[in-house]
């Protein structure tokens, strides 16, 4: 065959480029390792490795030029062997590629391999025992479909620093040999099906810094020998199967910064472990059956970011030195037996809300069914209309549906999250299930989600809970591998443990209706969904776990009284204490008094004492009656505090609601002195000028004036002339006429007034979203019953 000159020239050129190239890199991968990689690619199902280039070149798909965090694709070599002439593969990182194969036993043919990371793929099969002869430092198999047990040969990798097998389907007991790993720092075993006790040999793992054992089927107590893991910084034992109590030896782990133990089995009581002299950032001891009081030393732990001691049996007051914790991002104390006052610092703290309990609920009318489209808008399905449920939630949120007879409480924040917080999830594609609209949106919660139905006629009901898993994706990828598991309680009884939507519905995106019978005897129905640490927490991304519910429908097992009868008989009937529940007004601090408020002894007196507020008030204009509830056209919620300052009464306005257009105004500056306010009012010719113009004109001027005048009275320069609390209540309730009293302002007060005027103008004019519609329903408008007898007592 004749070779034309140009072609020959091209050939030479190519040869030159090739030679130059290999000279430039100076070293290549041995043919043995190339062959090993070919076999590894076949086993893994990695199709886009291009063996026409040197794997160590980083070209083509060997190493992606842009590495996306969580989806890294990289093969790294060390080319400095044999005087820079030989390369060896050191790292293989193939994350989130949905590789469909199995784990390659041939890794041992890469003698210098240090890191093998195939997080979030679709690999099945078992962990090859052949890896025992490698010198791996780090292995990550997170989020695959691996089965079998951990082979004891793994323990022969004396170089191993990090072994991550989280979120697979591994089972069996942990091999005794694991205790032989002399350099191990991270051991992440969460979300598998490991059984048995932790082998005693693990006490030798003194180099461990991070161990996670949650979501397994371990048995026995948490062993005492964990106290020998003295290098430990992070310990996670959530929903792991272990029985209580908490081992006291935890106190020896001085380097802990992140301690999360939750949902211990068994009935044995735990005492609060001694955790002083640790610099904990995360302390979660939820549902661990801890009794006794809150330890004072926690008050000195200013490193804390997240403190969750909820669902224990803690008693006594909150120690006063906990004031130092007011910068902590999240504090949850709900579900305990605490008493005493809610400390005043909770309303001074950044990002911490005061909690208030509402008194008894008067039901104007009983209802006999309940329909909620959790996380979604109002829809009609057959004969039933499902109420909308679009509140944005929050780490600790009580939301009462506008004019409807139900509410929910959600608590918890997602830990280690990849994405932002969310409390509602919307399905992106269509669902092929009956009544698909009910399942397109769902409400989710990181820890606990409780729905309450109020004013239900007493009797037996069928509670239908509608579920469909819409956060996993039904395909052959790691998006389908998550497991969501939570518990269901009805009327305080555990009716289903370890509920798994996908398993019961027969697949992702399929619907399942769980039916339960509830006996309603005090007009209240409670449906509680609780995450007990089970299920995966990192698939398809971190922060996918906890309860998820699509809809609730509740129907009577009896024939309800006819409409006319029903209303005439039950109009004005008192439904007893219904949800004397905490409203968490600004954010967090958990819901301190959940149990306390629901307890039969709770009264507003106790509650108000608890929250350290002398007078909680709601001021509202005459509104319209909707379903028996007053939906005001304009309402202000707030409370007065009697801090011992010159102003006598501080007034804290929490929100101003316009019932007409469902907008809520939350003044950025939460608190101002009633004295300053009043002085400003005095100066104004027309008190009404002070009313925020954006409230429009749809409010009752007289009622607003009453409030303003009362405010003026309360700030009289002469203390003795200020009205008593009972008089204030009487005036606000319209039982007493408000006198007009004005006092002279002095120079000092003039200055304050000027400041206040500027402040108030700013507040009225600023355009930066002071109006937020955080709720699309009639927004937290509830019949507030201030128990005046209590206030009179105080007055
Ligand atoms: C990289 O792999 C993808 C498939 O995963 C393929 O479409 C693409 O052509 C490959 N790129 C190169 C440079 O080989
Ligand atoms: C590459 O290997 C050599 C020889 O073992 C070693 O000295 C060097 O630190 C290694 N380089 C890297 C980046 O690991
Ligand atoms: C290493 O290579 C350099 C240049 O490539 C050479 O000068 C040196 O003698 C070599 N060393 C050994 C030990 O072969
Ligand atoms: C892995 O899964 C595939 C289907 O995805 C199946 O055909 C194969 O038998 C499984 N292999 C093992 C070892 O379980
Ligand atoms: C571990 O390695 C030692 C020697 O290095 C060997 O004697 C032993 O059999 C190996 N154990 C396993 C389980 O492979
Ligand atoms: C291997 O694991 C150790 C321990 O967790 C860690 O410090 C190190 O950065 C990891 N190395 C690589 C290459 O990921
Ligand atoms: C876990 O193991 C237990 C006992 O070995 C078994 O009954 C159960 O089905 C397993 N669960 C899963 C999810 O594999
Ligand atoms: C605990 O942490 C300190 C400071 O980081 C370190 O010096 C010390 O060695 C650690 N202790 C153990 C037992 O690892
Ligand atoms: C906690 O419970 C245990 C066992 O019931 C009991 O012995 C102990 O006194 C309790 N501790 C406190 C502080 O109540
Ligand atoms: C309601 O249910 C309870 C328990 O399921 C049963 O004992 C009771 O008889 C029922 N009441 C009526 C009125 O059906
Ligand atoms: C109402 O009854 C349910 C069970 O019937 C109970 O769990 C709940 O605590 C009761 N509520 C009040 C306020 O008594
Ligand atoms: C649960 O209730 C729904 C609707 O009321 C009904 O379609 C379904 O058959 C019931 N399921 C069971 C298991 O009773």
XYZ file of C-alpha atoms in Angstrom, residues 3 8 22 29 34 36 46 121 146 162 167 223 311 334 490 512 523 526 545 612 686:
21
model
C 1.652 5.858 1.737
C 3.299 9.811 6.458
C 5.019 10.577 27.446
C 0.983 3.142 34.744
C -4.084 -1.112 33.557
C -6.552 -4.595 36.843
C -18.001 1.706 35.021
C -24.065 4.115 43.584
C -24.493 -4.290 49.649
C -11.754 5.160 57.676
C -26.815 2.940 54.337
C -21.344 -1.408 76.369
C -38.837 12.975 75.352
C -40.324 19.095 74.940
C -52.859 7.679 67.979
C -51.050 3.369 51.260
C -63.319 16.044 71.982
C -54.063 13.324 68.617
C -35.588 11.216 57.053
C -42.363 34.526 82.724
C -54.576 61.960 66.303
